[in-house]
Backbone as ProteinMPNN parsed JSONL, in Angstrom:
{"seq_chain_A": "MTGYSAYRLDPGPLEPSVLTQQLTHRSRDIWNGSVNMILNTRRCDGKFCDLVKKYPIHPRVLEMMELSGLYGVYRSNRLSIDRSLITSLVERWRLKTHTFHFRTGEATITLQDVEVLYGLPVNGDPVLGDESIRTIGD", "coords_chain_A": {"N_chain_A": [[8.212, -1.893, 25.226], [9.329, -1.055, 21.885], [11.431, 1.897, 21.214], [11.526, 4.833, 18.909], [13.91, 4.78, 18.023], [14.96, 2.53, 17.426], [13.954, 1.808, 14.884], [14.904, 1.745, 11.422], [14.925, 3.729, 8.866], [14.775, 3.157, 5.462], [15.098, 4.743, 2.302], [15.635, 3.966, -0.042], [15.04, 2.033, -3.098], [13.146, -1.016, -3.439], [14.171, -2.769, -5.093], [17.521, -2.667, -5.613], [19.119, -2.908, -7.833], [17.866, -1.524, -9.794], [18.716, 1.313, -9.526], [21.46, 2.24, -10.617], [23.079, 4.357, -10.67], [23.298, 5.214, -7.893], [25.439, 5.28, -6.115], [26.784, 7.466, -6.495], [24.673, 9.411, -6.681], [23.007, 12.532, -5.87], [21.275, 12.38, -3.816], [22.167, 10.222, -2.03], [24.071, 11.75, -0.527], [22.627, 13.762, 0.666], [20.941, 11.991, 2.259], [22.887, 11.095, 3.969], [23.236, 13.354, 5.18], [25.173, 15.21, 4.388], [25.132, 17.416, 2.626], [23.766, 20.549, 2.104], [22.408, 22.635, 0.237], [21.433, 25.137, -1.946], [20.321, 24.78, -5.183], [21.707, 26.915, -8.02], [19.925, 28.668, -10.266], [19.326, 29.606, -13.656], [18.265, 32.039, -15.83], [16.803, 32.765, -18.943], [14.89, 34.493, -20.232], [14.799, 37.169, -19.358], [15.527, 39.526, -20.918], [13.731, 39.242, -22.87], [11.069, 39.633, -21.734], [11.483, 42.277, -20.755], [11.664, 43.596, -22.997], [9.209, 43.247, -24.153], [7.524, 44.611, -22.321], [8.375, 47.262, -22.973], [7.809, 47.399, -25.493], [4.984, 46.708, -26.515], [3.404, 43.575, -27.39], [1.708, 43.441, -30.642], [-1.749, 43.443, -31.019], [-2.599, 41.778, -33.539], [-0.653, 39.928, -33.688], [-0.935, 38.64, -30.743], [-3.369, 37.609, -31.352], [-3.078, 35.692, -33.332], [-1.22, 34.052, -31.813], [-2.901, 33.125, -30.047], [-4.849, 31.729, -31.823], [-2.939, 29.77, -32.699], [-2.334, 28.232, -30.519], [-0.421, 29.159, -28.824], [-0.462, 30.952, -27.028], [-0.522, 30.452, -24.302], [1.852, 29.956, -23.512], [3.207, 32.175, -23.992], [1.668, 33.862, -22.051], [2.563, 32.749, -19.462], [5.159, 33.569, -19.297], [6.662, 34.916, -17.307], [7.17, 33.523, -14.991], [7.606, 32.954, -11.332], [10.455, 31.637, -9.951], [11.045, 28.922, -7.993], [13.665, 28.009, -6.018], [14.324, 26.228, -4.125], [12.258, 24.284, -4.459], [12.765, 23.629, -7.014], [15.539, 22.501, -6.602], [15.034, 20.345, -4.731], [13.527, 18.808, -6.393], [15.439, 18.053, -8.313], [17.096, 16.522, -6.774], [15.662, 14.539, -6.392], [15.382, 13.281, -8.976], [15.678, 10.499, -11.177], [17.921, 9.306, -13.318], [17.842, 6.971, -14.955], [15.333, 5.806, -15.001], [13.856, 7.966, -15.499], [12.081, 9.284, -13.897], [10.752, 11.062, -10.826], [11.702, 10.027, -7.855], [9.812, 9.722, -4.985], [8.728, 9.785, -1.489], [6.386, 8.63, -1.383], [6.315, 7.092, -3.799], [6.832, 6.537, -7.316], [7.0, 9.334, -9.832], [6.12, 11.059, -12.743], [6.428, 13.418, -15.569], [4.09, 14.252, -17.594], [3.058, 14.472, -21.199], [0.573, 15.546, -21.221], [0.552, 16.79, -18.65], [2.362, 19.109, -19.547], [0.307, 20.067, -21.313], [-1.653, 20.934, -19.93], [-0.717, 22.813, -18.13], [0.716, 24.754, -19.451], [-1.222, 25.366, -21.456], [-1.019, 24.3, -24.168], [-1.884, 22.762, -27.178], [-2.005, 19.384, -27.441], [-3.038, 17.532, -29.22], [-3.454, 15.892, -32.256], [-1.667, 16.246, -35.657], [2.105, 16.05, -35.758], [4.063, 18.96, -35.766], [6.505, 19.609, -37.869], [10.023, 20.561, -38.554], [12.101, 22.048, -41.3], [14.9, 19.803, -41.327], [17.458, 20.123, -42.912], [20.729, 20.988, -43.129], [22.234, 23.888, -43.659], [24.756, 25.787, -45.429], [26.892, 28.903, -45.788], [28.092, 28.655, -48.228], [26.208, 27.281, -49.518]], "CA_chain_A": [[7.927, -1.371, 23.958], [10.597, -0.317, 21.487], [11.527, 3.19, 20.909], [11.529, 4.982, 17.351], [15.344, 4.87, 17.523], [15.227, 1.114, 17.028], [13.477, 1.388, 13.378], [15.803, 2.2, 10.421], [13.964, 4.127, 7.552], [15.662, 3.007, 3.963], [14.45, 5.402, 1.374], [16.074, 3.178, -1.251], [14.215, 1.051, -3.766], [12.989, -2.325, -3.055], [15.275, -3.547, -5.951], [18.712, -1.95, -5.665], [19.956, -2.889, -9.27], [17.315, -0.429, -10.536], [19.341, 2.442, -9.474], [22.667, 2.157, -11.004], [24.248, 5.527, -10.131], [22.864, 5.52, -6.583], [26.672, 5.618, -5.117], [27.267, 8.894, -6.952], [23.706, 10.315, -6.827], [23.214, 13.591, -4.922], [20.394, 11.807, -2.731], [22.975, 9.775, -1.024], [24.879, 12.744, 0.314], [21.514, 14.309, 1.389], [20.557, 11.123, 3.321], [24.024, 11.209, 4.944], [23.383, 14.762, 5.966], [26.438, 16.128, 4.095], [24.585, 18.451, 1.527], [22.522, 21.39, 2.625], [22.814, 23.873, -0.422], [20.167, 25.312, -2.891], [21.096, 24.916, -6.685], [21.781, 28.041, -8.508], [19.195, 28.717, -11.461], [19.462, 30.41, -14.609], [16.806, 32.233, -16.638], [17.125, 33.576, -20.311], [13.9, 35.208, -20.733], [14.425, 38.521, -18.781], [15.365, 40.432, -21.781], [12.506, 39.315, -23.62], [10.234, 40.442, -20.885], [12.107, 43.856, -20.842], [11.156, 44.294, -24.43], [7.566, 43.134, -24.183], [7.228, 45.845, -21.511], [8.729, 48.644, -23.72], [7.277, 47.567, -26.884], [3.906, 45.536, -26.202], [3.031, 42.942, -28.836], [0.612, 43.931, -31.371], [-3.008, 42.824, -31.088], [-2.774, 40.872, -34.418], [0.184, 38.878, -33.137], [-1.678, 38.061, -30.012], [-4.621, 36.8, -31.978], [-2.174, 34.486, -33.91], [-0.745, 33.29, -30.949], [-4.17, 32.355, -29.657], [-5.074, 30.714, -32.861], [-1.997, 28.882, -33.034], [-2.348, 27.383, -29.305], [0.79, 29.149, -28.105], [-0.691, 32.235, -26.003], [-0.541, 30.153, -22.945], [3.218, 29.875, -23.232], [3.429, 33.557, -23.63], [1.143, 34.392, -20.829], [3.158, 32.405, -18.588], [6.476, 33.764, -19.528], [7.562, 35.407, -16.379], [6.839, 32.934, -13.51], [8.749, 33.21, -10.179], [11.161, 30.384, -9.768], [11.046, 28.527, -6.365], [14.774, 27.452, -6.344], [14.166, 25.267, -3.191], [11.457, 23.208, -4.987], [13.662, 22.955, -8.104], [16.676, 21.502, -5.87], [14.398, 19.077, -4.372], [12.974, 17.875, -7.534], [16.691, 17.393, -8.904], [17.511, 15.39, -5.879], [14.698, 13.305, -6.528], [15.329, 12.634, -10.49], [16.579, 9.291, -11.323], [18.072, 9.343, -14.759], [17.638, 5.753, -15.519], [13.916, 5.711, -14.944], [13.236, 9.337, -16.051], [11.115, 9.487, -12.993], [10.977, 11.631, -9.827], [11.344, 9.091, -6.336], [9.369, 10.331, -3.857], [8.469, 8.813, -0.379], [4.958, 7.94, -1.659], [6.262, 6.399, -4.873], [7.509, 7.429, -8.466], [5.931, 10.288, -10.316], [6.799, 11.724, -13.929], [5.782, 14.479, -16.064], [3.738, 13.501, -19.029], [2.616, 15.293, -22.199], [-0.974, 16.212, -20.879], [0.943, 17.774, -17.75], [2.578, 20.279, -20.133], [-0.861, 20.671, -22.065], [-2.316, 21.714, -18.734], [0.325, 23.957, -17.288], [0.854, 25.827, -20.512], [-2.186, 25.432, -22.316], [-0.879, 23.923, -25.238], [-2.868, 21.717, -27.681], [-1.017, 18.035, -27.724], [-3.576, 16.572, -30.069], [-3.24, 16.453, -33.826], [-0.375, 15.972, -36.259], [3.024, 16.961, -35.073], [4.483, 19.859, -36.458], [7.987, 19.16, -38.243], [10.408, 21.73, -39.436], [13.172, 21.53, -42.162], [15.915, 19.493, -40.775], [18.533, 20.131, -43.605], [21.631, 21.975, -42.513], [22.794, 24.732, -44.997], [25.93, 26.688, -45.119], [26.772, 30.123, -46.446], [28.397, 28.481, -49.441], [25.15, 26.847, -50.413]], "C_chain_A": [[9.168, -0.652, 23.463], [10.549, 0.995, 21.122], [11.644, 3.447, 19.383], [12.953, 4.904, 16.957], [15.554, 3.507, 16.995], [14.701, 0.93, 15.257], [14.51, 2.21, 12.601], [14.801, 2.346, 9.174], [15.11, 4.113, 6.433], [14.59, 3.781, 3.187], [14.566, 4.751, 0.06], [14.794, 2.536, -1.908], [14.144, -0.375, -3.203], [14.109, -3.184, -3.706], [16.183, -2.592, -6.165], [19.205, -1.867, -7.222], [19.008, -1.8, -10.3], [17.743, 0.883, -10.518], [20.668, 2.538, -9.644], [23.768, 3.162, -10.55], [23.671, 5.757, -8.805], [24.373, 5.937, -5.651], [26.988, 6.845, -5.439], [25.947, 9.828, -7.069], [23.742, 11.407, -5.756], [22.102, 13.06, -3.684], [20.963, 10.975, -1.546], [23.542, 10.749, -0.051], [23.593, 13.451, 1.365], [21.168, 13.475, 2.661], [21.644, 11.001, 4.285], [23.968, 12.369, 5.781], [24.599, 15.74, 5.412], [25.913, 17.202, 3.17], [23.516, 19.115, 2.142], [22.724, 22.724, 1.73], [21.648, 23.665, -1.492], [20.893, 25.591, -4.267], [20.694, 26.392, -7.251], [21.018, 27.919, -10.025], [19.504, 29.773, -12.526], [18.432, 30.781, -15.438], [17.343, 33.034, -17.892], [16.021, 34.471, -20.881], [13.647, 36.644, -20.155], [14.604, 39.508, -19.763], [14.266, 40.551, -22.686], [11.22, 39.873, -22.988], [10.346, 41.852, -20.803], [11.506, 44.389, -22.147], [9.833, 44.075, -24.57], [6.764, 44.253, -23.466], [7.51, 47.067, -22.099], [7.72, 48.606, -24.996], [6.083, 46.307, -26.638], [3.343, 44.884, -27.401], [1.735, 43.189, -29.138], [-0.685, 43.028, -31.323], [-3.138, 41.774, -31.873], [-1.811, 39.822, -34.259], [-0.398, 38.249, -32.147], [-2.474, 37.124, -30.402], [-3.959, 35.762, -32.782], [-1.834, 33.646, -33.028], [-1.842, 32.466, -30.16], [-4.576, 31.361, -30.469], [-4.095, 29.563, -32.723], [-1.814, 27.816, -31.674], [-1.181, 27.902, -28.342], [0.702, 30.251, -27.156], [-0.345, 31.802, -24.766], [1.041, 30.187, -22.598], [3.625, 31.456, -23.135], [2.956, 34.323, -22.331], [1.886, 34.037, -19.441], [4.69, 32.736, -18.583], [7.296, 34.266, -18.273], [7.128, 34.705, -14.902], [8.039, 33.023, -12.421], [9.324, 31.775, -10.044], [11.417, 30.112, -8.169], [12.546, 27.597, -6.348], [14.852, 26.222, -5.148], [13.451, 24.2, -3.648], [12.343, 22.741, -5.981], [14.84, 21.886, -7.596], [16.147, 20.455, -5.241], [13.817, 18.213, -5.155], [14.259, 17.414, -8.391], [17.175, 16.409, -8.126], [16.871, 14.261, -5.879], [14.79, 12.544, -7.852], [16.091, 11.583, -10.444], [16.64, 9.325, -13.097], [17.579, 8.237, -15.717], [16.237, 5.574, -15.947], [13.062, 6.752, -15.443], [11.99, 9.406, -15.08], [11.617, 10.178, -11.763], [10.736, 10.192, -8.418], [10.919, 9.908, -5.126], [8.959, 9.446, -2.78], [7.158, 7.919, -0.755], [5.16, 7.036, -2.857], [7.139, 7.112, -5.876], [6.339, 8.346, -9.012], [6.878, 10.82, -11.506], [5.97, 12.576, -14.314], [5.356, 13.917, -17.429], [3.23, 14.804, -19.959], [1.591, 16.279, -21.864], [-0.445, 17.049, -19.699], [0.986, 19.168, -18.358], [1.455, 20.861, -20.664], [-1.396, 21.607, -20.809], [-1.957, 22.925, -18.067], [0.365, 25.078, -18.182], [-0.311, 26.071, -21.482], [-2.067, 25.152, -23.903], [-1.544, 22.788, -25.916], [-1.797, 20.635, -27.927], [-1.654, 17.36, -28.729], [-3.29, 16.929, -31.686], [-1.693, 15.867, -34.428], [0.918, 16.704, -35.638], [3.487, 17.877, -36.096], [6.204, 19.65, -36.487], [8.701, 20.304, -38.947], [11.678, 21.188, -40.237], [14.508, 21.297, -41.365], [17.316, 19.542, -41.332], [19.504, 21.229, -42.968], [22.22, 22.787, -43.762], [23.867, 25.696, -44.406], [25.964, 27.924, -45.918], [27.183, 29.6, -47.97], [27.114, 27.646, -50.347], [24.291, 27.771, -50.948]], "O_chain_A": [[9.893, 0.084, 24.133], [9.47, 1.328, 20.63], [11.829, 2.503, 18.614], [13.277, 4.946, 15.77], [16.367, 3.376, 16.08], [15.088, -0.001, 14.551], [14.945, 3.26, 13.075], [14.116, 1.474, 8.641], [16.11, 4.831, 6.445], [13.39, 3.558, 3.346], [13.744, 4.931, -0.838], [13.697, 2.52, -1.35], [15.079, -0.825, -2.541], [14.791, -4.037, -3.138], [15.85, -1.63, -6.856], [19.627, -0.818, -7.71], [19.424, -1.371, -11.376], [17.286, 1.668, -11.349], [21.219, 3.012, -8.65], [24.923, 2.934, -10.189], [23.568, 6.976, -8.667], [24.383, 6.731, -4.711], [27.575, 7.454, -4.544], [26.103, 10.96, -7.528], [24.467, 11.231, -4.777], [22.304, 13.521, -2.561], [20.487, 10.955, -0.41], [23.472, 10.54, 1.16], [23.689, 13.59, 2.584], [21.091, 13.942, 3.797], [21.329, 10.797, 5.458], [24.512, 12.446, 6.882], [24.894, 16.82, 5.925], [26.77, 18.082, 3.097], [22.534, 18.555, 2.63], [23.119, 23.764, 2.259], [21.092, 22.624, -1.842], [21.804, 26.4, -4.445], [19.621, 26.944, -7.008], [21.477, 27.151, -10.871], [19.965, 30.845, -12.134], [17.656, 29.903, -15.815], [18.243, 33.866, -17.782], [16.216, 35.128, -21.904], [12.597, 37.257, -20.352], [13.876, 40.49, -19.619], [13.873, 41.598, -23.199], [10.404, 40.505, -23.66], [9.348, 42.572, -20.782], [10.95, 45.481, -22.261], [9.256, 44.918, -25.257], [5.686, 44.72, -23.835], [6.836, 48.02, -21.71], [7.023, 49.539, -25.396], [6.391, 45.116, -26.603], [2.86, 45.54, -28.324], [0.792, 43.202, -28.347], [-0.554, 41.841, -31.619], [-3.66, 40.767, -31.395], [-2.139, 38.728, -34.718], [-0.543, 37.058, -32.423], [-2.428, 35.97, -29.978], [-4.634, 34.732, -32.791], [-2.049, 32.455, -33.252], [-1.655, 31.329, -29.725], [-4.696, 30.21, -30.047], [-4.539, 28.418, -32.637], [-1.232, 26.738, -31.796], [-0.923, 27.32, -27.289], [1.692, 30.531, -26.481], [0.149, 32.639, -24.01], [1.406, 30.438, -21.449], [4.331, 31.862, -22.212], [3.61, 35.158, -21.707], [1.866, 34.797, -18.473], [5.409, 32.103, -17.81], [8.505, 34.042, -18.216], [6.817, 35.347, -13.899], [9.227, 33.145, -12.719], [8.553, 30.815, -10.04], [11.871, 30.908, -7.347], [12.441, 26.424, -6.704], [15.548, 25.249, -5.438], [13.876, 23.089, -3.33], [12.734, 21.575, -5.934], [15.023, 20.757, -8.05], [16.894, 19.479, -5.176], [13.569, 17.051, -4.833], [14.129, 16.441, -9.135], [17.681, 15.422, -8.659], [17.302, 13.177, -5.487], [14.386, 11.385, -7.944], [17.123, 11.585, -9.773], [15.7, 9.359, -13.892], [17.089, 8.383, -16.836], [15.953, 5.235, -17.096], [11.88, 6.617, -15.758], [10.887, 9.594, -15.593], [12.808, 10.016, -11.497], [9.676, 9.598, -8.221], [11.654, 10.625, -4.447], [8.812, 8.267, -3.102], [6.997, 6.738, -0.45], [4.282, 6.194, -3.048], [7.953, 7.992, -5.594], [5.137, 8.224, -8.777], [8.089, 10.998, -11.371], [4.89, 12.728, -13.744], [6.074, 13.28, -18.201], [3.049, 15.93, -19.495], [1.63, 17.485, -22.103], [-0.983, 18.155, -19.646], [0.243, 20.112, -18.089], [1.386, 22.088, -20.606], [-1.49, 22.833, -20.844], [-2.674, 23.801, -17.584], [0.1, 26.221, -17.808], [-0.248, 27.016, -22.268], [-2.822, 25.645, -24.741], [-1.784, 21.805, -25.215], [-0.779, 20.926, -28.555], [-0.963, 16.505, -29.281], [-2.982, 18.024, -32.156], [-0.844, 15.239, -33.796], [0.811, 17.8, -35.088], [3.309, 17.583, -37.278], [6.963, 19.561, -35.522], [8.125, 20.958, -39.816], [12.225, 20.123, -39.949], [15.147, 22.211, -40.845], [18.279, 19.177, -40.658], [19.068, 22.216, -42.375], [22.627, 22.199, -44.763], [23.884, 26.227, -43.295], [25.074, 28.053, -46.759], [26.594, 30.137, -48.908], [27.119, 27.462, -51.564], [23.391, 27.411, -51.708]]}, "name": "protein", "num_of_chains": 1, "seq": "MTGYSAYRLDPGPLEPSVLTQQLTHRSRDIWNGSVNMILNTRRCDGKFCDLVKKYPIHPRVLEMMELSGLYGVYRSNRLSIDRSLITSLVERWRLKTHTFHFRTGEATITLQDVEVLYGLPVNGDPVLGDESIRTIGD"}
């Protein structure tokens, strides 16, 4: 009977031409055992959270957030960050296909996923803003 060492596990795709950046992708270093670090992440919402603690949002503003469908984003504003999870996801992200490559197959994030996670309504007409650029001279 053949031992486990006789088997070679290849995590790459069945069609190698799909991943054109594989030679320089972080996953190659990980597979070869040369990378073992957690990525550093940054947040920009700390001051907002401190401000809301000091000056709570007025109930009328909260009501407008609920009516607009944006209350879910406000409610989830200070989630804890799992840097190891983010690092693992970054390692598995493929820029060309815009998907995560896992051992079980490919996965991506859809607009419906964002709707469920943040409670945002995604149905209806798009909300568009003014795209014109104005200067002080105008």
